[in-house]
mmCIF file of C-alpha atoms in Angstrom:
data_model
loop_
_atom_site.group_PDB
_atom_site.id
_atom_site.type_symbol
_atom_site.label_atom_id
_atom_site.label_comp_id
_atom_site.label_asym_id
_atom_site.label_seq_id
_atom_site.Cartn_x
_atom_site.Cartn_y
_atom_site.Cartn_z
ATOM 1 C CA UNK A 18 -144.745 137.884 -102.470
ATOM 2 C CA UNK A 19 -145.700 136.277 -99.115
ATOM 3 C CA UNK A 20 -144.352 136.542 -95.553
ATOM 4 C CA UNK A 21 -140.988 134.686 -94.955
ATOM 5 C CA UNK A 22 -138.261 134.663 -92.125
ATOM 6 C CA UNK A 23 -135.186 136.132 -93.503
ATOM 7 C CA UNK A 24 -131.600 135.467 -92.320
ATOM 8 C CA UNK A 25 -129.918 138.770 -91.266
ATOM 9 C CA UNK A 26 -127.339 137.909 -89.006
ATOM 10 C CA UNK A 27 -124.953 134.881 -88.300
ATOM 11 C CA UNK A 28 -122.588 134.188 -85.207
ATOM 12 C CA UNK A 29 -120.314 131.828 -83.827
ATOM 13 C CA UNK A 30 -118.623 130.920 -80.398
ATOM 14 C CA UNK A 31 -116.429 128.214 -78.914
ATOM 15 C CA UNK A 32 -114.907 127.428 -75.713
ATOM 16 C CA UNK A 33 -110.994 128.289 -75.422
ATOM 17 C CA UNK A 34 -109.580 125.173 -74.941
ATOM 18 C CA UNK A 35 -108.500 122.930 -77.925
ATOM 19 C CA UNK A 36 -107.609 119.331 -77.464
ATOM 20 C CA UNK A 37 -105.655 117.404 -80.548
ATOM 21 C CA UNK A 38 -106.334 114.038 -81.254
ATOM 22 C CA UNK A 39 -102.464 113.776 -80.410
ATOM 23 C CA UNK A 40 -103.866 114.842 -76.830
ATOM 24 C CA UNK A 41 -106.389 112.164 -76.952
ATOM 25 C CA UNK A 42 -104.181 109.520 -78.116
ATOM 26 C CA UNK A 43 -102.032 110.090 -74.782
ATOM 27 C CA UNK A 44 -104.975 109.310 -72.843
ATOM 28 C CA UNK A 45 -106.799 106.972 -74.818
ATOM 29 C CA UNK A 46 -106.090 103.591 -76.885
ATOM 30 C CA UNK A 47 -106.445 105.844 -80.338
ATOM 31 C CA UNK A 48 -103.905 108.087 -82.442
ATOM 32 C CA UNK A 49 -104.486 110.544 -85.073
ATOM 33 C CA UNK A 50 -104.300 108.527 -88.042
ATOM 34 C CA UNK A 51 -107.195 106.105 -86.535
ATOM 35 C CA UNK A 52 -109.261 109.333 -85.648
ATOM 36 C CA UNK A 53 -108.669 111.046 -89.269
ATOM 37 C CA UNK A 54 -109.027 108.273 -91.195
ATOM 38 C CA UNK A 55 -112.435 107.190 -89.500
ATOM 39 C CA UNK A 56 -114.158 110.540 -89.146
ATOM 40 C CA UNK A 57 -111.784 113.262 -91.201
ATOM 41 C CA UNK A 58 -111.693 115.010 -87.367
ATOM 42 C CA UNK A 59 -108.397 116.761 -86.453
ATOM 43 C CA UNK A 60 -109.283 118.980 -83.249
ATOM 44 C CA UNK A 61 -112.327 119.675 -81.234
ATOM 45 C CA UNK A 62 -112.795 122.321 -78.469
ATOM 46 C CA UNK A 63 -114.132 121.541 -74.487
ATOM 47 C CA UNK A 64 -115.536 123.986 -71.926
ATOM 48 C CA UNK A 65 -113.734 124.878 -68.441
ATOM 49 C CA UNK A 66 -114.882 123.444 -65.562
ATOM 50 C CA UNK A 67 -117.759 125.180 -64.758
ATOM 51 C CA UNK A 68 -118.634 126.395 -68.581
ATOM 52 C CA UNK A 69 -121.966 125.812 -69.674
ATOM 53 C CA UNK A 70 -123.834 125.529 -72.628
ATOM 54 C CA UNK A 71 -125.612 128.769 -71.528
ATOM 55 C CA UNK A 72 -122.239 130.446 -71.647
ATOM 56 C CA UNK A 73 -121.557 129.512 -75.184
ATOM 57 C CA UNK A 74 -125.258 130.452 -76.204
ATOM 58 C CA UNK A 75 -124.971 133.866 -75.323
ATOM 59 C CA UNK A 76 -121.309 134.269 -76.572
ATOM 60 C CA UNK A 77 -123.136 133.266 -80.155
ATOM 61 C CA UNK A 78 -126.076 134.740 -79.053
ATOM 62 C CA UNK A 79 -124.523 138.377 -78.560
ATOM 63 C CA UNK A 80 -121.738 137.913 -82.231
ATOM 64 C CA UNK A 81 -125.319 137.096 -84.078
ATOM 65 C CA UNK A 82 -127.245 139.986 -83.414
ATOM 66 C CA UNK A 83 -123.979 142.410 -83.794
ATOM 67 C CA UNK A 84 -123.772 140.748 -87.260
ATOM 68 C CA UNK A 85 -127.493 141.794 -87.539
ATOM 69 C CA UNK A 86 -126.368 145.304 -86.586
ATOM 70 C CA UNK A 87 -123.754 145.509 -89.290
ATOM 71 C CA UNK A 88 -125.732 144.191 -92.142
ATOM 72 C CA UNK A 89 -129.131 146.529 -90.528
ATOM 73 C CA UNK A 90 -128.658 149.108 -87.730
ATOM 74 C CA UNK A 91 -129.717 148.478 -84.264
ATOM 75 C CA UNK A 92 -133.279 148.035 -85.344
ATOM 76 C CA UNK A 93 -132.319 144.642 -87.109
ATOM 77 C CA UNK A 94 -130.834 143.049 -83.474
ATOM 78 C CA UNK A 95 -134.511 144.072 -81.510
ATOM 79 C CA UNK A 96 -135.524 141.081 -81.257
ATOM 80 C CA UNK A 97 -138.729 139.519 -79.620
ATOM 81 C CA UNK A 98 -138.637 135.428 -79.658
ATOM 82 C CA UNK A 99 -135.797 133.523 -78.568
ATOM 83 C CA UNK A 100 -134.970 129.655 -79.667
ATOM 84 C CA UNK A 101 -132.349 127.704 -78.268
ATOM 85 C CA UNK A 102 -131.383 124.006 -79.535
ATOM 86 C CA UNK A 103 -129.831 122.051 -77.190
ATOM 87 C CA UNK A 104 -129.726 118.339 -75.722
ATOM 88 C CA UNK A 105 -127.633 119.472 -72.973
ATOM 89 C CA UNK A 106 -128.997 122.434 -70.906
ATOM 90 C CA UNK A 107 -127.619 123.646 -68.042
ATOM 91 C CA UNK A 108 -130.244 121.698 -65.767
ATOM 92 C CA UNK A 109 -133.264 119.576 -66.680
ATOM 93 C CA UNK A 110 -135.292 122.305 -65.349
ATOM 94 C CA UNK A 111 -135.863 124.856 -66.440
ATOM 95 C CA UNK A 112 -135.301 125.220 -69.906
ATOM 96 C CA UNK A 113 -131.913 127.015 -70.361
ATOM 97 C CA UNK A 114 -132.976 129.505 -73.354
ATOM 98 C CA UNK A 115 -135.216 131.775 -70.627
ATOM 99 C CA UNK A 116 -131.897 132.536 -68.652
ATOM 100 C CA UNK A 117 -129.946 133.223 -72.229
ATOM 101 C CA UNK A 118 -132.374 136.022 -73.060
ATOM 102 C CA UNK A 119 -132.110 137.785 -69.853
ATOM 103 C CA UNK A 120 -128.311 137.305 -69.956
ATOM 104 C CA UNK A 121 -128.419 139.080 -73.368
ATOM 105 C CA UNK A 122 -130.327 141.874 -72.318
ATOM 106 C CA UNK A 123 -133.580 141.122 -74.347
ATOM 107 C CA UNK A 124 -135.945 141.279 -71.235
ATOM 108 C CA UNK A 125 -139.552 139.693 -71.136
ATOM 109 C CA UNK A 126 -139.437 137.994 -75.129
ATOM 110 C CA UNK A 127 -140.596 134.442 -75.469
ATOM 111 C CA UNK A 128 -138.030 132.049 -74.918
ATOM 112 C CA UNK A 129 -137.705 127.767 -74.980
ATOM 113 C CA UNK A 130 -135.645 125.077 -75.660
ATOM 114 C CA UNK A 131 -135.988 122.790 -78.657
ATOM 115 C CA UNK A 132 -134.215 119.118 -78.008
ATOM 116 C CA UNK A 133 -133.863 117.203 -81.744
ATOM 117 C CA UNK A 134 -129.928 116.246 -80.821
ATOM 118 C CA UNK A 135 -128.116 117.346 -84.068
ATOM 119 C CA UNK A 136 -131.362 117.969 -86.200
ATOM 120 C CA UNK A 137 -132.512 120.564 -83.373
ATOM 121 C CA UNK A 138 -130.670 123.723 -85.024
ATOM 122 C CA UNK A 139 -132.959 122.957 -87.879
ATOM 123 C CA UNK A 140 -136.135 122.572 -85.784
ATOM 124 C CA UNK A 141 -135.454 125.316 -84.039
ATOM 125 C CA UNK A 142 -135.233 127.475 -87.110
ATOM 126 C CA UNK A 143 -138.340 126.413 -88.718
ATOM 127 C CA UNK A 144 -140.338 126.984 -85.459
ATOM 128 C CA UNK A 145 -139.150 130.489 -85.347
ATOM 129 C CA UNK A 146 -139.505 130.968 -89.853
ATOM 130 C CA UNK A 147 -143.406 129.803 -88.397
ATOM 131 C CA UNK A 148 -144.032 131.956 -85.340
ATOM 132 C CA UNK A 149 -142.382 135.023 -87.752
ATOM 133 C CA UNK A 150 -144.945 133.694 -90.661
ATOM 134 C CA UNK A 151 -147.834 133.910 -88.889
ATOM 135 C CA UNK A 152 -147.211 137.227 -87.245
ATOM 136 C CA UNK A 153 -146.488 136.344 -83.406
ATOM 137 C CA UNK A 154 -142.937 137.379 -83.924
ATOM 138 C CA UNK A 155 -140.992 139.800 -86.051
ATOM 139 C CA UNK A 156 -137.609 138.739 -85.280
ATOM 140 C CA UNK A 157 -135.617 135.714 -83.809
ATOM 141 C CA UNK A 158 -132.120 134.474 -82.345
ATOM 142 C CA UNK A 159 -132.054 131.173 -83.147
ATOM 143 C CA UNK A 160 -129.331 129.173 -81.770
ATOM 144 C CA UNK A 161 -127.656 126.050 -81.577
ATOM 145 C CA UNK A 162 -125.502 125.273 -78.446
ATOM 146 C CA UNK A 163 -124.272 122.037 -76.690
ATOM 147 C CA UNK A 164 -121.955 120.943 -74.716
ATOM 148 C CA UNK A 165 -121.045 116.951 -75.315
ATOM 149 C CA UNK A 166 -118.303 116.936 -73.710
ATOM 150 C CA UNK A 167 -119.841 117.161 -70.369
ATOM 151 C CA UNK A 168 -121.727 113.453 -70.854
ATOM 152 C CA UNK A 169 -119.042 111.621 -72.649
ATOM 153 C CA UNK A 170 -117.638 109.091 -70.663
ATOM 154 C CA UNK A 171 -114.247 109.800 -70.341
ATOM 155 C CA UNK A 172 -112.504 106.588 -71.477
ATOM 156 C CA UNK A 173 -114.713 106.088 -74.217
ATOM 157 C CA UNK A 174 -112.385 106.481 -77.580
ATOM 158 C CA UNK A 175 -115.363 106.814 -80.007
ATOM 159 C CA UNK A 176 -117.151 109.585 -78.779
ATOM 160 C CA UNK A 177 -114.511 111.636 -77.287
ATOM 161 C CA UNK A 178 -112.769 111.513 -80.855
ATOM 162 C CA UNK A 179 -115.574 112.911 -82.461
ATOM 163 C CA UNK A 180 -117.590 115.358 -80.150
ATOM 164 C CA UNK A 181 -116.483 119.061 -79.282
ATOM 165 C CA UNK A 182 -118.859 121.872 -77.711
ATOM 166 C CA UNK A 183 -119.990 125.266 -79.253
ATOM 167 C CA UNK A 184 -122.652 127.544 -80.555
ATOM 168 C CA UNK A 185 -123.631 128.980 -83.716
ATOM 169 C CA UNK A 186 -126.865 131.781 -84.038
ATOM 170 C CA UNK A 187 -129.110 133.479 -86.745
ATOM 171 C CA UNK A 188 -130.842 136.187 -86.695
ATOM 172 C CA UNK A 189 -134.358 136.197 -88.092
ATOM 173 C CA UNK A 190 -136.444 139.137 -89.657
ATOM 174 C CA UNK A 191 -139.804 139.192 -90.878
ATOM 175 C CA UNK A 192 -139.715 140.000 -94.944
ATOM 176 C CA UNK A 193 -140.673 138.676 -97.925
ATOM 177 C CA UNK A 194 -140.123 135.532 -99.501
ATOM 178 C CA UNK A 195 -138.908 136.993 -102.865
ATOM 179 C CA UNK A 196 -135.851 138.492 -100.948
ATOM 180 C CA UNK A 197 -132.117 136.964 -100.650
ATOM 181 C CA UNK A 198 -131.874 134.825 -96.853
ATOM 182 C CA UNK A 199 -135.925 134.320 -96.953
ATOM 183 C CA UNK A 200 -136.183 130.694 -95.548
ATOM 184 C CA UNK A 201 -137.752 129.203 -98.700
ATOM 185 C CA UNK A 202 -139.225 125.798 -97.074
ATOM 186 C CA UNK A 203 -138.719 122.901 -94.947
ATOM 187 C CA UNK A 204 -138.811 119.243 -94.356
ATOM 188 C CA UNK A 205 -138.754 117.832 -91.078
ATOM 189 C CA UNK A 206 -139.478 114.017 -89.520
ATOM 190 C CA UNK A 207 -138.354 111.569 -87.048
ATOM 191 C CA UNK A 208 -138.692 108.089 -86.260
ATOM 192 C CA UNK A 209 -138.968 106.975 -82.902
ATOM 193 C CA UNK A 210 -138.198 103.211 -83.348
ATOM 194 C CA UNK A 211 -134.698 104.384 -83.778
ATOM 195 C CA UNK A 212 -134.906 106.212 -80.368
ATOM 196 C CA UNK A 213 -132.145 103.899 -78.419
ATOM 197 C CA UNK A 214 -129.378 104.265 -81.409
ATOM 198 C CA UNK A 215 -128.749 107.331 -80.008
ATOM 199 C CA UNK A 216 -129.167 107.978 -76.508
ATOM 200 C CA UNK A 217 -128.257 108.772 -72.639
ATOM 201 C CA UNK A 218 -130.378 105.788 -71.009
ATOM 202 C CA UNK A 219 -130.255 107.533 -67.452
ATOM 203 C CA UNK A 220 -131.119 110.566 -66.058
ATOM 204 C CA UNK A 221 -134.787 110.945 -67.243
ATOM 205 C CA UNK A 222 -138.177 109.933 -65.892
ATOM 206 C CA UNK A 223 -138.176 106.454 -66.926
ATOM 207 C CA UNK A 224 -134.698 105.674 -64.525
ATOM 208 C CA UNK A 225 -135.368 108.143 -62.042
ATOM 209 C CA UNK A 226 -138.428 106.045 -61.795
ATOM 210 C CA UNK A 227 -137.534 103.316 -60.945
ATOM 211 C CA UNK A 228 -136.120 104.374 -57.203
ATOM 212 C CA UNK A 229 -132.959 102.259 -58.492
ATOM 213 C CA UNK A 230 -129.390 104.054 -59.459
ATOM 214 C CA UNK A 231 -128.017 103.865 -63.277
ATOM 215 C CA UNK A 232 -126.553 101.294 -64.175
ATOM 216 C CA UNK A 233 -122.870 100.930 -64.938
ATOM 217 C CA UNK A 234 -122.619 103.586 -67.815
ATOM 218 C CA UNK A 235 -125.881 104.718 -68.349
ATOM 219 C CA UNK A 236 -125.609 107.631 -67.728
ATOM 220 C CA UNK A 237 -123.194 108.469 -70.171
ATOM 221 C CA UNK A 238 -123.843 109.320 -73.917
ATOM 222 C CA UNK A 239 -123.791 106.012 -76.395
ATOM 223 C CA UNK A 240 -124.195 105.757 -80.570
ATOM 224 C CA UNK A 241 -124.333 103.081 -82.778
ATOM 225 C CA UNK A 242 -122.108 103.905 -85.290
ATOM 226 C CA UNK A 243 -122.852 101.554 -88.000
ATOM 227 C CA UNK A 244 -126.635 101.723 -87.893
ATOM 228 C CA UNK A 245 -126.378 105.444 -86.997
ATOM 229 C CA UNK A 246 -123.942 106.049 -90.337
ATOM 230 C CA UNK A 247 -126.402 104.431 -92.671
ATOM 231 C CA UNK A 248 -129.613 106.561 -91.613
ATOM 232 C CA UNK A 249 -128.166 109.381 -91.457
ATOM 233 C CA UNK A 250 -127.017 109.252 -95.400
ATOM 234 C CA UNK A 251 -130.701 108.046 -95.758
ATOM 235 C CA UNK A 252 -132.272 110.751 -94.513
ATOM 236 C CA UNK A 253 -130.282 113.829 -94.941
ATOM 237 C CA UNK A 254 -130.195 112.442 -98.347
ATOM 238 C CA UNK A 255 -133.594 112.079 -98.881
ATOM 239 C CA UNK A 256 -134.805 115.122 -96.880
ATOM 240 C CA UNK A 257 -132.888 117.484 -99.103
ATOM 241 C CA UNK A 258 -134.407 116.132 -102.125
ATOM 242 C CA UNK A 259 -137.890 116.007 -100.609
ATOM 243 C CA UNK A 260 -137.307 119.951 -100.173
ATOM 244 C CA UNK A 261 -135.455 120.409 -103.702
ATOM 245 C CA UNK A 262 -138.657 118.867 -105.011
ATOM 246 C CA UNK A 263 -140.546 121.374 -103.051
ATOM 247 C CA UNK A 264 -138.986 124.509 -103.492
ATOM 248 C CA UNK A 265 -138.662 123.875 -107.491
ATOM 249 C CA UNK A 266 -134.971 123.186 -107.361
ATOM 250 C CA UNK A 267 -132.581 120.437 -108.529
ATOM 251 C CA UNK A 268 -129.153 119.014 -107.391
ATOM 252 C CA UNK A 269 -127.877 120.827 -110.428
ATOM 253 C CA UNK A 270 -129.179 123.976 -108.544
ATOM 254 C CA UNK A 271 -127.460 123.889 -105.586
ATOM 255 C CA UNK A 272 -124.272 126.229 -105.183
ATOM 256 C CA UNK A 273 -123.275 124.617 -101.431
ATOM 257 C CA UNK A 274 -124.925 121.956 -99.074
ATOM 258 C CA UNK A 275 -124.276 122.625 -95.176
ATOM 259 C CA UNK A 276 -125.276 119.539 -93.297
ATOM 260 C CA UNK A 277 -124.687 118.244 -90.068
ATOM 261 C CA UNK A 278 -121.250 118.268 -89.016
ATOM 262 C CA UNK A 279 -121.306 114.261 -87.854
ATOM 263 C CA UNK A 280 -118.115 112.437 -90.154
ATOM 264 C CA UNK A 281 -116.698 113.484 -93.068
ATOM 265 C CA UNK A 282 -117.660 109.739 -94.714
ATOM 266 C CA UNK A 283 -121.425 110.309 -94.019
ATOM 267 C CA UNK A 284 -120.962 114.045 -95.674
ATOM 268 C CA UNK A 285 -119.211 112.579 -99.139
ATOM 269 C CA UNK A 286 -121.872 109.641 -98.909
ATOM 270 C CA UNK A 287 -124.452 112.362 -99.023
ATOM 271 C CA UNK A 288 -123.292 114.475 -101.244
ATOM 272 C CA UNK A 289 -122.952 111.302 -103.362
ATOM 273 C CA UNK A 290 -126.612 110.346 -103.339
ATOM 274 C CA UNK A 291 -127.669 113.616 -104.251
ATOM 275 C CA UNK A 292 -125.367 113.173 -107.435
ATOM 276 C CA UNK A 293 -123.069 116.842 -106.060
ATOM 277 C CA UNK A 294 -119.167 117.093 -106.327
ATOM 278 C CA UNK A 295 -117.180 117.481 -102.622
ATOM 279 C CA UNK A 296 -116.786 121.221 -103.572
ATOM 280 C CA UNK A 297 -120.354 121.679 -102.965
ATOM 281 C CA UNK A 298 -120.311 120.310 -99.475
ATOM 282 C CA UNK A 299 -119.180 122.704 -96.658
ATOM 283 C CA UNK A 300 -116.877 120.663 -94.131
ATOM 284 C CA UNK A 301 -115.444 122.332 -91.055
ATOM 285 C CA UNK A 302 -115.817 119.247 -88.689
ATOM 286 C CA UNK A 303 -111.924 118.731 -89.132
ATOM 287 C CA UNK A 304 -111.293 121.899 -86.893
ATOM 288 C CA UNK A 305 -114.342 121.779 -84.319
ATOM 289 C CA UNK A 306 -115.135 118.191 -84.505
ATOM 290 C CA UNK A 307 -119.137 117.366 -83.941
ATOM 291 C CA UNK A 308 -120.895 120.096 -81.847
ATOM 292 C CA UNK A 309 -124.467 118.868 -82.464
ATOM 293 C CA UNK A 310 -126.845 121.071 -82.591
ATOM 294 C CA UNK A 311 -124.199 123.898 -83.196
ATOM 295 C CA UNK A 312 -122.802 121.920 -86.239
ATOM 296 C CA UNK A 313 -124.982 123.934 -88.736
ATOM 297 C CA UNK A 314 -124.579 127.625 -88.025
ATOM 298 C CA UNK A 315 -121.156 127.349 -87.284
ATOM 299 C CA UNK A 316 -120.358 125.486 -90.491
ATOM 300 C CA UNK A 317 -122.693 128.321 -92.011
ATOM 301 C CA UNK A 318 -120.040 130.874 -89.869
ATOM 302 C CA UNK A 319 -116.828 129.308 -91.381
ATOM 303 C CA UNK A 320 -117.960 129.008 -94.776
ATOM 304 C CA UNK A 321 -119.051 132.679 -94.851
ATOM 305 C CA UNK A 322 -116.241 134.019 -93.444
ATOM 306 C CA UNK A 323 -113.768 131.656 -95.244
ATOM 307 C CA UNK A 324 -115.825 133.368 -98.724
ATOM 308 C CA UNK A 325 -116.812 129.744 -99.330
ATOM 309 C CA UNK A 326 -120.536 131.117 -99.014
ATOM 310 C CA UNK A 327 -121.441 133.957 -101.148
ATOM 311 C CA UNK A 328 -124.526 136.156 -101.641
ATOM 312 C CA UNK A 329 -126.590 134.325 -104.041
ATOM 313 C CA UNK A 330 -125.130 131.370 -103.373
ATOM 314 C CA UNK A 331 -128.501 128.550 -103.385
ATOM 315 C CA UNK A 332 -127.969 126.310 -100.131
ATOM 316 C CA UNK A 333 -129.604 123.602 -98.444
ATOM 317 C CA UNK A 334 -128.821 122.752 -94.767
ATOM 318 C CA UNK A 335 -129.343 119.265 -93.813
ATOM 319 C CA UNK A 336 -129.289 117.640 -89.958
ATOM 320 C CA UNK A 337 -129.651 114.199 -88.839
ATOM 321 C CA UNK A 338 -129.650 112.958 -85.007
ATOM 322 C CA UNK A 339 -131.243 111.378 -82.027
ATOM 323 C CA UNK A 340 -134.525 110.821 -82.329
ATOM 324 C CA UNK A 341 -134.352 109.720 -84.576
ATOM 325 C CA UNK A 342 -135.445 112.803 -85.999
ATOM 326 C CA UNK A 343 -133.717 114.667 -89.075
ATOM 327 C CA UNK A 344 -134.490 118.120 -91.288
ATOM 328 C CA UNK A 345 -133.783 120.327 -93.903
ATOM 329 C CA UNK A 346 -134.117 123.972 -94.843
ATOM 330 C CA UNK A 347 -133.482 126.334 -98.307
ATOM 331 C CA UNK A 348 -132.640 129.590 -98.876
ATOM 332 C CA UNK A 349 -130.873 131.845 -100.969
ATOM 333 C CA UNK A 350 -127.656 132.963 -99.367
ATOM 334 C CA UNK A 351 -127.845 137.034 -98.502
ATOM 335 C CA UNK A 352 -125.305 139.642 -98.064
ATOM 336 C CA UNK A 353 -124.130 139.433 -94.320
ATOM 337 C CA UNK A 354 -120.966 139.434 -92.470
ATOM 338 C CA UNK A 355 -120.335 136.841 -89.959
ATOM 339 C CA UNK A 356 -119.377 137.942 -86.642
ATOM 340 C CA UNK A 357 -116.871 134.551 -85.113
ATOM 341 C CA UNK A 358 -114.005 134.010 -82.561
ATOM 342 C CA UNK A 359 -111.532 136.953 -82.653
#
């Protein structure tokens, strides 16, 4: 058997305040039925005034490698490479993962930011399954954190319906690729054409160039949802059976599909195209909403601690965003206990 990246722990965090869409509806022109009906959302969470996305990181951070602990001593949480996903760190510079590591007590390790939107909790596990594979680290926190709410614009019905902030970690150990959470392949791509569909137009190097301030707006987060929706099902669809192919699997296969966390339509159309019953696709976007790059792991958290995901259990995890970039990974689904909100 060769050298793979195996999962060995699996953490969650989210910020304590919950808003409704019954509390949204009293601020915005929306109601529950319009939100539910549209995206299958119910409740999302926000940070405090003056939470960060670093704050959530190492809250996921810290539950991860304790579930690490459980499932392998204190051995299995020693670990030497750090990987944070995020399109909203807490500056533009420097890169937010640095100050996560030393926060969590792990000292000198390597440690950088990966920005893919909601595809970068996917990206940022395959870089660290690659830096694991060819020796240059033995084991990983991976994480997913963002914080949307802090570049919605605040009267803006769509978005604030569907985004909430959080984090959701792994824990990676170097083993073999025979054993149960051994990352069994990937499939990643992106298409920059597609860049403005999803975007914040100010803020970077190309405004601040200009010497001119944003423009009404732009520096707020914007979608478009219809062109969005359809290449999304696209490519998550076609991305997980460009890795079934692969890994030597079929639809028939798969026990559970955990993709991006975007709308429950765009799950069910995906599931759809890969010919798999709604059973088989893990949805907890009706209590958290769309955290991005957290989506995955915490969807991963629920469903494992809900005993929705079971050792031996085959899964794909799918992610689509801004980019437009999208990904997919495989693996067998190993014996570990979540560690999530108390």
């Amino acid at each position: 058997m060769s050298r793979a990246a195996v999962v060995c722990g699996l953490g969650g965090a989210l910020p304590a305040t919950a808003v409704s869409n019954d509390e949204l509806a009293a601020q915005l022109d929306t109601s529950d039925r319009w939100i539910r009906t549209r995206t299958g959302i119910g409740l999302r969470y926000v940070v405090a005034p003056g939470e960060s996305t670093s704050d959530l990181a190492v809250a996921a951070g810290e539950r991860a490698l304790e579930s690490a602990r459980r499932t392998g001593g204190e051995e299995a949480a020693d670990v030497d490479l750090v990987v944070l996903a995020t399109s909203t760190p807490d500056r533009p510079c420097p890169g937010t993962a640095p100050g996560v590591a030393h926060r969590l007590g792990l000292g000198t390790v390597p440690a950088f930011d990966v920005a893919a939107v909601c595809t970068g909790f996917v990206y940022a596990l395959a870089t660290a399954a690659s830096m694991i594979t060819a020796r240059v680290a033995r084991r990983a926190l991976v994480i997913g954190a963002d914080t949307f709410s802090t570049i919605l614009d605040p009267v803006d019905r769509t978005t604030r319906a569907i985004f909430g902030d959080g984090a959701g970690a792994v824990v990676l150990r170097a083993g073999e690729s025979g054993e149960p959470g051994a990352l069994l392949g990937f499939d990643l791509g992106s298409d920059g054409s597609g860049a403005d569909l999803i975007t914040v137009r100010a803020g970077g190097s190309r405004q601040r160039s200009t010497g001119e301030p944003p423009a009404e707006g732009d520096q707020y987060f914007a979608m478009e949802g219809r062109p969005v929706f359809t290449e999304a099902v696209i490519n998550m669809s076609e991305s997980s059976q460009r890795l079934l192919d692969r890994v030597g699997w079929t639809a028939a296969d798969l026990d559970k599909v955990v993709a991006h966390q975007a709308n429950v339509r765009i799950l069910h159309a995906v599931g759809e195209q890969l010919g798999l019953e709604e059973k088989q696709i893990v949805v907890n976007l009706d209590r958290v909403g769309n955290t991005v790059a957290a989506s995955i792991p915490l969807a991963l958290s629920d469903a494992a601690a809900a005993g929705d995901l079971v050792p031996g259990h085959r899964v794909v995890l799918t992610g689509f965003g801004g980019g437009l970039t999208w990904g997919s990974a495989a693996l067998v689904w190993p014996d570990i206990e979540p560690v999530t909100q108390s």
